[in-house]
Tab-separated table of C-alpha atoms and ligand atoms in Angstrom:
chain	number	residue	atom	x	y	z
A	1	MET	CA	79.935	109.976	-226.938
A	2	THR	CA	82.250	106.968	-226.984
A	3	ARG	CA	80.593	104.149	-225.325
A	4	ILE	CA	83.176	102.166	-223.279
A	5	GLY	CA	82.665	98.581	-222.208
A	6	ILE	CA	85.009	97.182	-219.525
A	7	VAL	CA	86.195	93.569	-219.492
A	8	GLY	CA	87.175	92.227	-216.336
A	9	LEU	CA	85.722	93.653	-212.898
A	10	GLY	CA	88.397	93.337	-210.469
A	11	PHE	CA	90.909	96.074	-209.006
A	12	MET	CA	91.343	97.773	-212.282
A	13	GLY	CA	87.949	97.426	-213.861
A	14	TYR	CA	86.368	98.754	-211.122
A	15	THR	CA	89.225	101.849	-211.172
A	16	HIS	CA	88.831	102.303	-214.338
A	17	PHE	CA	84.605	102.496	-213.777
A	18	GLU	CA	85.086	104.995	-211.385
A	19	GLY	CA	87.711	107.309	-213.303
A	20	ALA	CA	85.377	106.912	-216.248
A	21	ARG	CA	82.311	108.854	-214.354
A	22	ASP	CA	84.457	112.251	-214.726
A	23	ILE	CA	85.407	112.017	-218.338
A	24	SER	CA	83.976	114.020	-221.293
A	25	GLY	CA	82.788	112.846	-224.449
A	26	GLY	CA	82.435	109.264	-223.221
A	27	LYS	CA	80.921	106.726	-220.812
A	28	VAL	CA	81.062	103.193	-219.429
A	29	THR	CA	77.932	101.512	-221.038
A	30	ALA	CA	78.529	97.924	-220.450
A	31	PHE	CA	80.761	95.751	-218.527
A	32	ALA	CA	81.495	92.093	-218.595
A	33	THR	CA	82.202	89.796	-215.308
A	34	ARG	CA	81.759	86.174	-214.821
A	35	ASN	CA	80.904	86.730	-211.264
A	36	THR	CA	76.992	86.758	-210.611
A	37	ALA	CA	77.209	89.099	-207.666
A	38	LYS	CA	79.214	91.800	-209.655
A	39	LEU	CA	76.527	91.055	-212.694
A	40	SER	CA	73.685	92.388	-210.101
A	41	GLY	CA	75.856	95.439	-209.003
A	42	ASP	CA	77.351	93.823	-205.380
A	43	TRP	CA	80.787	94.983	-205.972
A	44	THR	CA	81.928	94.987	-202.440
A	45	SER	CA	84.394	91.779	-203.178
A	46	ILE	CA	86.682	94.570	-204.968
A	47	GLN	CA	89.858	95.839	-203.369
A	48	GLY	CA	93.111	96.675	-204.773
A	49	ASN	CA	96.213	98.294	-203.110
A	50	PHE	CA	95.117	101.808	-203.433
A	51	GLY	CA	91.639	103.433	-203.139
A	52	PRO	CA	88.235	102.198	-201.353
A	53	PRO	CA	86.791	98.905	-201.786
A	54	GLY	CA	84.255	98.509	-204.238
A	55	GLY	CA	80.557	99.224	-203.124
A	56	GLN	CA	77.204	98.517	-204.328
A	57	VAL	CA	76.473	100.097	-208.027
A	58	ASP	CA	73.579	100.746	-209.687
A	59	VAL	CA	73.770	98.892	-212.872
A	60	SER	CA	70.323	99.445	-214.141
A	61	ASP	CA	71.582	101.760	-217.141
A	62	LEU	CA	74.545	99.363	-218.059
A	63	LYS	CA	74.615	96.398	-220.276
A	64	CYS	CA	76.102	93.481	-217.933
A	65	TYR	CA	77.575	90.650	-219.892
A	66	SER	CA	78.607	87.189	-218.232
A	67	ASP	CA	80.531	86.533	-221.287
A	68	TYR	CA	83.415	89.000	-222.773
A	69	LYS	CA	82.555	87.915	-226.147
A	70	GLU	CA	79.182	89.284	-226.136
A	71	LEU	CA	80.492	92.619	-225.311
A	72	LEU	CA	82.953	92.313	-228.176
A	73	ALA	CA	79.919	91.564	-230.330
A	74	ASP	CA	77.935	94.445	-229.288
A	75	PRO	CA	77.776	97.015	-232.219
A	76	ASP	CA	76.978	99.629	-229.500
A	77	ILE	CA	80.296	99.612	-227.790
A	78	ASP	CA	82.962	101.921	-229.526
A	79	LEU	CA	86.183	101.279	-226.763
A	80	VAL	CA	86.773	98.107	-225.309
A	81	ASP	CA	88.643	98.396	-222.054
A	82	VAL	CA	90.622	94.933	-221.205
A	83	CYS	CA	91.076	94.939	-217.343
A	84	LEU	CA	92.195	91.303	-217.169
A	85	PRO	CA	95.080	89.384	-215.461
A	86	THR	CA	97.964	90.190	-217.721
A	87	ASP	CA	98.027	86.484	-219.185
A	88	LYS	CA	94.483	86.953	-220.683
A	89	HIS	CA	95.636	90.132	-222.673
A	90	PHE	CA	96.671	88.880	-225.685
A	91	ASP	CA	93.826	86.758	-226.645
A	92	VAL	CA	91.107	89.088	-225.621
A	93	VAL	CA	93.027	92.327	-227.322
A	94	MET	CA	93.354	90.162	-230.461
A	95	GLU	CA	89.470	88.963	-230.246
A	96	SER	CA	88.681	92.699	-229.926
A	97	LEU	CA	90.851	93.871	-232.555
A	98	ALA	CA	89.380	91.224	-235.009
A	99	ALA	CA	86.066	92.403	-234.085
A	100	GLY	CA	87.066	95.628	-235.419
A	101	LYS	CA	86.884	97.382	-231.811
A	102	PRO	CA	89.358	100.031	-230.603
A	103	THR	CA	91.055	98.705	-227.602
A	104	LEU	CA	92.525	99.825	-224.348
A	105	VAL	CA	94.295	97.192	-222.366
A	106	GLU	CA	95.917	97.475	-218.865
A	107	LYS	CA	99.437	97.198	-218.615
A	108	PRO	CA	101.594	95.307	-219.269
A	109	ILE	CA	100.788	94.710	-222.910
A	110	SER	CA	101.862	91.077	-222.260
A	111	VAL	CA	104.599	89.264	-220.576
A	112	ASP	CA	105.753	87.660	-223.838
A	113	PRO	CA	107.317	90.321	-226.058
A	114	GLU	CA	106.350	88.101	-229.112
A	115	GLN	CA	102.747	88.498	-228.447
A	116	ALA	CA	103.197	92.151	-227.866
A	117	LYS	CA	104.633	92.588	-231.074
A	118	GLN	CA	101.782	90.381	-232.509
A	119	MET	CA	99.208	92.608	-230.905
A	120	VAL	CA	100.758	95.835	-232.394
A	121	ALA	CA	100.973	94.639	-235.560
A	122	ALA	CA	97.412	93.181	-235.664
A	123	ALA	CA	96.357	96.739	-234.624
A	124	ASP	CA	98.420	98.296	-237.234
A	125	LYS	CA	97.313	96.016	-239.764
A	126	ALA	CA	93.626	96.366	-238.945
A	127	GLY	CA	93.824	100.031	-238.644
A	128	VAL	CA	92.250	100.025	-235.198
A	129	PRO	CA	93.509	101.544	-232.393
A	130	LEU	CA	95.317	99.868	-229.663
A	131	LEU	CA	96.507	101.585	-226.383
A	132	VAL	CA	98.286	100.573	-223.229
A	133	ALA	CA	96.953	101.861	-219.859
A	134	HIS	CA	99.969	103.059	-218.361
A	135	VAL	CA	98.941	105.325	-216.039
A	136	LEU	CA	101.886	106.704	-214.084
A	137	PRO	CA	102.385	109.900	-216.277
A	138	PHE	CA	98.832	110.949	-215.479
A	139	PHE	CA	99.314	111.233	-211.713
A	140	PRO	CA	100.059	114.881	-210.954
A	141	GLU	CA	103.566	114.522	-209.603
A	142	PHE	CA	104.722	112.706	-212.446
A	143	SER	CA	102.815	114.456	-214.971
A	144	PHE	CA	104.657	117.816	-213.534
A	145	ALA	CA	108.022	115.896	-213.690
A	146	ALA	CA	107.513	114.768	-217.436
A	147	LYS	CA	106.682	118.227	-218.265
A	148	ALA	CA	109.791	119.685	-216.512
A	149	ILE	CA	112.063	117.389	-218.209
A	150	GLN	CA	110.559	117.899	-221.678
A	151	SER	CA	110.255	121.637	-221.291
A	152	LYS	CA	113.671	122.270	-219.571
A	153	GLU	CA	111.866	124.714	-217.526
A	154	PHE	CA	114.464	124.357	-214.686
A	155	GLY	CA	117.339	123.614	-217.311
A	156	LYS	CA	118.228	120.308	-218.512
A	157	LEU	CA	118.012	116.982	-216.454
A	158	LYS	CA	121.382	116.057	-215.532
A	159	ALA	CA	120.232	112.690	-213.266
A	160	GLY	CA	117.375	111.207	-211.604
A	161	HIS	CA	116.825	108.327	-209.573
A	162	PHE	CA	113.367	106.556	-209.279
A	163	LYS	CA	111.670	104.191	-206.281
A	164	ARG	CA	108.710	101.767	-206.723
A	165	VAL	CA	108.402	99.020	-204.010
A	166	ILE	CA	105.373	97.134	-202.592
A	167	CYS	CA	104.975	93.956	-200.255
A	168	PRO	CA	103.564	90.791	-202.427
A	169	PRO	CA	99.891	91.862	-202.921
A	170	ASP	CA	97.172	89.243	-201.378
A	171	TRP	CA	93.952	90.902	-202.862
A	172	SER	CA	93.968	88.329	-205.722
A	173	ASN	CA	94.582	84.725	-206.379
A	174	ASP	CA	95.435	85.495	-210.117
A	175	MET	CA	98.643	87.411	-208.908
A	176	SER	CA	100.094	84.508	-207.201
A	177	ASP	CA	101.977	83.220	-209.950
A	178	PHE	CA	105.296	84.959	-210.788
A	179	ARG	CA	105.206	83.349	-214.260
A	180	LYS	CA	101.994	84.907	-215.400
A	181	LEU	CA	103.099	88.479	-213.779
A	182	GLY	CA	106.277	88.198	-215.549
A	183	GLY	CA	107.564	88.983	-211.992
A	184	TRP	CA	107.654	92.474	-210.174
A	185	GLY	CA	109.693	93.773	-213.136
A	186	ILE	CA	107.317	93.461	-215.762
A	187	ASP	CA	104.176	93.713	-213.240
A	188	LEU	CA	105.078	96.923	-211.264
A	189	HIS	CA	108.640	98.419	-212.140
A	190	ILE	CA	107.597	98.556	-215.903
A	191	HIS	CA	105.665	101.840	-214.891
A	192	ASP	CA	109.378	103.286	-214.205
A	193	ASN	CA	110.716	101.893	-217.227
A	194	HIS	CA	107.553	103.684	-219.245
A	195	PHE	CA	107.670	106.562	-217.464
A	196	ILE	CA	111.755	107.109	-218.125
A	197	ALA	CA	111.188	106.403	-221.554
A	198	HIS	CA	108.424	108.647	-221.991
A	199	ALA	CA	110.062	111.398	-220.644
A	200	CYS	CA	113.716	111.170	-220.904
A	201	GLY	CA	113.530	108.667	-224.321
A	202	LYS	CA	114.249	105.324	-224.442
A	203	PRO	CA	117.883	104.345	-223.059
A	204	ASP	CA	120.673	102.885	-225.240
A	205	ALA	CA	121.288	100.198	-222.797
A	206	VAL	CA	120.761	99.246	-218.889
A	207	PHE	CA	122.870	97.796	-216.436
A	208	SER	CA	120.941	96.284	-213.400
A	209	THR	CA	121.666	94.011	-210.437
A	210	GLY	CA	118.985	92.306	-208.485
A	211	LEU	CA	116.916	89.317	-207.583
A	212	LEU	CA	115.764	86.916	-210.138
A	213	GLN	CA	112.926	84.214	-209.376
A	214	ASP	CA	111.774	81.913	-212.344
A	215	GLY	CA	113.918	84.081	-214.596
A	216	PHE	CA	111.626	87.152	-213.922
A	217	VAL	CA	112.871	90.157	-211.726
A	218	ASN	CA	111.564	90.321	-208.125
A	219	HIS	CA	113.968	93.055	-207.204
A	220	VAL	CA	115.904	95.436	-209.410
A	221	HIS	CA	118.374	98.487	-209.174
A	222	THR	CA	119.147	99.952	-212.633
A	223	SER	CA	121.239	102.389	-214.429
A	224	TYR	CA	119.820	103.545	-217.594
A	225	VAL	CA	122.755	104.204	-220.138
A	226	TYR	CA	122.159	107.268	-222.444
A	227	GLY	CA	124.736	108.985	-224.548
A	228	SER	CA	127.871	111.009	-223.268
A	229	ASP	CA	125.309	114.104	-223.173
A	230	GLY	CA	122.008	112.316	-221.712
A	231	PRO	CA	121.141	112.003	-218.024
A	232	ALA	CA	122.383	109.694	-215.321
A	233	ILE	CA	119.161	107.705	-214.475
A	234	SER	CA	118.539	105.093	-212.097
A	235	ALA	CA	115.779	102.985	-210.668
A	236	VAL	CA	115.282	100.925	-207.600
A	237	SER	CA	112.003	98.470	-207.705
A	238	GLY	CA	110.483	95.504	-206.445
A	239	GLY	CA	108.269	93.448	-204.237
A	240	ILE	CA	110.143	92.695	-201.390
A	241	ALA	CA	109.150	94.976	-198.823
A	242	ALA	CA	107.685	94.036	-195.521
A	243	LYS	CA	103.805	93.627	-195.118
A	244	GLY	CA	103.625	97.480	-193.513
A	245	LEU	CA	104.737	98.750	-196.729
A	246	ALA	CA	101.955	98.028	-199.396
A	247	PHE	CA	103.289	100.409	-201.850
A	248	GLY	CA	105.987	103.211	-201.981
A	249	HIS	CA	107.136	105.288	-205.065
A	250	GLY	CA	108.900	108.346	-205.530
A	251	PHE	CA	111.692	110.375	-207.426
A	252	GLU	CA	114.741	112.603	-207.009
A	253	LEU	CA	115.328	114.708	-210.249
A	254	TYR	CA	118.444	116.801	-210.340
A	255	PHE	CA	118.103	119.503	-213.015
A	256	GLU	CA	120.743	122.177	-213.939
A	257	ASP	CA	118.775	124.805	-211.914
A	258	ALA	CA	116.638	122.856	-209.614
A	259	THR	CA	115.881	119.684	-207.735
A	260	LEU	CA	112.481	118.061	-207.800
A	261	LEU	CA	111.597	115.675	-204.999
A	262	PHE	CA	108.636	113.241	-204.245
A	263	ASP	CA	108.209	110.244	-202.067
A	264	ALA	CA	104.895	108.772	-200.782
A	265	GLY	CA	103.424	105.339	-199.832
A	266	THR	CA	101.135	103.202	-198.042
A	267	TYR	CA	102.700	102.756	-194.532
A	268	GLY	CA	100.914	100.509	-192.029
A	269	GLY	CA	97.712	100.777	-194.072
A	270	GLU	CA	97.814	104.906	-194.295
A	271	TRP	CA	98.733	106.826	-197.024
A	272	VAL	CA	101.821	108.764	-196.025
A	273	VAL	CA	103.640	111.671	-198.063
A	274	ASN	CA	107.110	111.332	-196.705
A	275	ARG	CA	108.156	114.346	-199.212
A	276	PRO	CA	105.445	115.975	-201.011
A	277	LEU	CA	106.355	117.383	-204.879
A	278	SER	CA	109.023	119.873	-203.586
A	279	LEU	CA	111.293	122.262	-205.805
A	280	VAL	CA	114.421	122.997	-204.338
A	281	ALA	CA	115.649	126.155	-206.011
A	282	SER	CA	119.137	127.320	-206.309
A	283	ASP	CA	118.496	130.269	-204.301
A	284	GLY	CA	118.476	127.836	-201.459
A	285	SER	CA	114.274	127.849	-201.213
A	286	VAL	CA	112.390	124.415	-200.688
A	287	THR	CA	108.629	125.173	-201.770
A	288	ALA	CA	106.049	122.457	-202.298
A	289	VAL	CA	104.511	122.554	-205.790
A	290	ASP	CA	100.852	123.624	-206.192
A	291	LEU	CA	99.162	120.436	-207.434
A	292	PRO	CA	95.450	120.329	-208.454
A	293	GLU	CA	93.477	119.972	-204.989
A	294	GLY	CA	90.461	117.720	-204.300
A	295	ASP	CA	91.258	115.292	-207.038
A	296	LYS	CA	89.268	111.850	-206.574
A	297	TRP	CA	91.447	108.954	-205.626
A	298	CYS	CA	90.995	107.702	-209.392
A	299	ALA	CA	91.873	111.202	-211.082
A	300	ALA	CA	94.904	109.626	-212.981
A	301	PHE	CA	92.546	106.968	-214.366
A	302	THR	CA	90.204	109.777	-215.311
A	303	GLN	CA	93.018	111.571	-217.418
A	304	GLU	CA	94.411	108.362	-218.980
A	305	LEU	CA	90.731	107.480	-220.040
A	306	GLN	CA	90.301	110.849	-221.422
A	307	VAL	CA	93.240	110.665	-223.396
A	308	ALA	CA	92.093	107.383	-224.918
A	309	VAL	CA	88.848	108.550	-225.538
A	310	ASN	CA	90.348	111.894	-227.291
A	311	HIS	CA	92.457	109.352	-229.502
A	312	LEU	CA	89.523	107.920	-231.163
A	313	GLN	CA	88.731	111.623	-232.178
A	314	GLY	CA	91.927	112.006	-233.611
A	315	GLN	CA	94.166	113.568	-230.627
A	316	PRO	CA	97.747	111.898	-230.186
A	317	ALA	CA	97.920	108.666	-227.914
A	318	GLY	CA	100.643	109.939	-225.603
A	319	PRO	CA	101.620	107.965	-223.049
A	320	LEU	CA	99.253	105.280	-224.103
A	321	SER	CA	101.069	104.584	-227.397
A	322	SER	CA	101.471	100.937	-227.948
A	323	ASN	CA	104.871	101.247	-229.246
A	324	LEU	CA	105.925	103.046	-225.722
A	325	ALA	CA	104.489	99.804	-224.093
A	326	LEU	CA	106.682	97.641	-226.288
A	327	ASP	CA	109.916	99.801	-225.568
A	328	ALA	CA	109.004	99.533	-221.517
A	329	LEU	CA	108.640	95.538	-221.886
A	330	ASN	CA	111.671	95.446	-223.965
A	331	ILE	CA	113.776	97.453	-221.144
A	332	CYS	CA	112.136	94.740	-218.558
A	333	TYR	CA	113.802	91.850	-220.498
A	334	ALA	CA	117.132	93.718	-220.876
A	335	GLU	CA	117.322	94.182	-217.281
A	336	ALA	CA	116.567	90.475	-216.503
A	337	LYS	CA	119.437	89.551	-218.883
A	338	SER	CA	121.729	92.336	-217.432
A	339	ILE	CA	121.144	90.648	-213.879
A	340	GLN	CA	121.593	87.264	-215.165
A	341	ASP	CA	125.057	87.782	-217.161
A	342	GLY	CA	126.389	90.722	-215.037
A	343	THR	CA	126.609	92.807	-218.333
A	344	ILE	CA	125.409	96.157	-219.847
A	345	VAL	CA	122.618	95.056	-222.094
A	346	PRO	CA	121.580	97.202	-225.209
A	347	VAL	CA	117.785	97.905	-225.368
B	1	NDP	N1	97.733	100.461	-213.817
B	1	NDP	C1	97.736	100.184	-212.205
B	1	NDP	O1	97.828	101.175	-211.379
B	1	NDP	C2	97.301	98.748	-212.184
B	1	NDP	C3	97.113	97.911	-213.084
B	1	NDP	N2	97.151	96.474	-213.055
B	1	NDP	C4	96.823	95.765	-214.222
B	1	NDP	O2	95.496	95.439	-214.589
B	1	NDP	C5	95.359	94.230	-215.017
B	1	NDP	C6	94.437	93.464	-213.934
B	1	NDP	O3	95.015	93.315	-212.550
B	1	NDP	P1	93.916	93.512	-211.271
B	1	NDP	O4	92.787	94.565	-211.463
B	1	NDP	O5	94.718	93.914	-210.104
B	1	NDP	O6	93.533	91.939	-211.159
B	1	NDP	P2	92.131	91.509	-210.446
B	1	NDP	O7	92.550	89.892	-210.229
B	1	NDP	O8	91.546	92.190	-209.455
B	1	NDP	O9	90.849	91.583	-211.594
B	1	NDP	C7	90.966	91.232	-212.847
B	1	NDP	C8	89.717	90.667	-213.219
B	1	NDP	O10	89.853	89.912	-214.390
B	1	NDP	C9	88.693	88.615	-214.146
B	1	NDP	N3	88.967	87.617	-214.693
B	1	NDP	C10	90.227	86.680	-214.101
B	1	NDP	N4	90.307	85.666	-214.635
B	1	NDP	C11	89.819	85.863	-215.938
B	1	NDP	C12	89.488	84.696	-216.818
B	1	NDP	N5	90.295	83.516	-216.454
B	1	NDP	N6	88.836	84.757	-217.641
B	1	NDP	C13	88.196	86.057	-217.824
B	1	NDP	N7	88.044	86.913	-216.891
B	1	NDP	C14	89.136	86.782	-215.794
B	1	NDP	C15	88.084	88.752	-213.070
B	1	NDP	O11	87.064	89.793	-213.317
B	1	NDP	P3	85.426	89.140	-213.241
B	1	NDP	O12	85.614	88.327	-211.691
B	1	NDP	O13	84.744	90.619	-213.052
B	1	NDP	O14	85.385	87.987	-213.986
B	1	NDP	C16	89.083	89.598	-212.011
B	1	NDP	O15	88.444	90.044	-211.159
B	1	NDP	C17	96.589	93.589	-214.817
B	1	NDP	O16	97.272	93.430	-216.078
B	1	NDP	C18	97.440	94.465	-213.998
B	1	NDP	O17	98.886	94.281	-214.423
B	1	NDP	C19	96.675	96.211	-211.805
B	1	NDP	C20	96.692	96.765	-210.683
B	1	NDP	C21	97.373	98.088	-210.899
B	2	NHF	O1	100.896	99.885	-209.750
B	2	NHF	C1	100.670	98.806	-209.493
B	2	NHF	C2	100.679	98.632	-208.030
B	2	NHF	O2	100.982	97.333	-207.827
B	2	NHF	C3	100.363	96.106	-208.420
B	2	NHF	C4	100.660	94.748	-207.916
B	2	NHF	O3	102.194	94.828	-208.071
B	2	NHF	C5	100.653	96.352	-209.857
B	2	NHF	O4	99.820	95.623	-210.593
B	2	NHF	C6	100.395	97.751	-210.582
B	2	NHF	O5	100.633	97.825	-211.740
């Protein structure tokens, strides 16, 4: 049984906690929070941009630490799950690795590429697993899309377009500093960069136009450059949607033999599926793809944590690979440079 300790109980700490309820071979046995109400199980202050608010949680079977350093020193923790704001990732991950703890850290690995490289190098040197919690490949529509791209079930992917937009979030004071987040490029659009690198391979270069703020991407349109045989991929992403559009994402994927479409988001506070995952076939038919039904709101996080737990038993890290997280971050920097210089930038 892998005993998981969560550090930081905000939107993601709570989401991981709920997601971990359904994994096999692992469970959350400890958490660390600075907040006295949360220490006693009152998680009602927690709310993110999807999922329900936190409630009253029975913490009697859990070790509740007010200082994450105590959690890192606990010999009964097998996997440290760092759910802190991004600017805290480097210090806490380095401490966790130094304590010999296999570590899962929320995305992005860091805003600073040098720090990100140091984290990966430290894990390699210590022989301690470091995983980055990029969850998008575990969402059923994206999981289906990645499998379709990699298996060529519908022929080769010829072209694709991705979308990910939010209105600026207001659930956390920690998210108000654009430089700490790395802008919506590194905070949000990195999901697409990671997914594209995971499903299609790392692009050779990017060409982007968009809006920069404090040197970071606020809104971006990117063309991902592959060799002459590669797919034509583009994405639009950013944080300039009006307040009624809290979150929206989707894709259009043009395969040789079919087109795969998906588009959904939170409009006016309601989850709206504009286009369920649909297969447009060459015979003219359009069918909704059967996806697992009745999944909990945090099911993708369950899958993500399952891969992390399985990795400690020798299974591949898959989409949680820290090198893939580095690639995704590097693409973000190439995009910002492309917007700045107006040129195609190698990745
Ligand atoms: N995969 C995904 O879909 C998403 C990923 N994320 C990522 O998750 C990470 C956390 O984001 P999110 O959960 O939204 O942020 P929140 O602000 O909601 O939660 C972060 C928590 O970290 C703790 N914390 C904050 N500052 C400090 C500090 N100085 N020292 C120690 N602890 C601190 C607080 O927990 P406490 O009060 O318990 O101490 C806080 O609630 C980010 O890296 C973000 O990019 C975010 C949203 C979605
Ligand atoms: O997917 C996400 C939803 O929006 C949040 C706010 O930008 C991001 O942090 C997160 O990664």
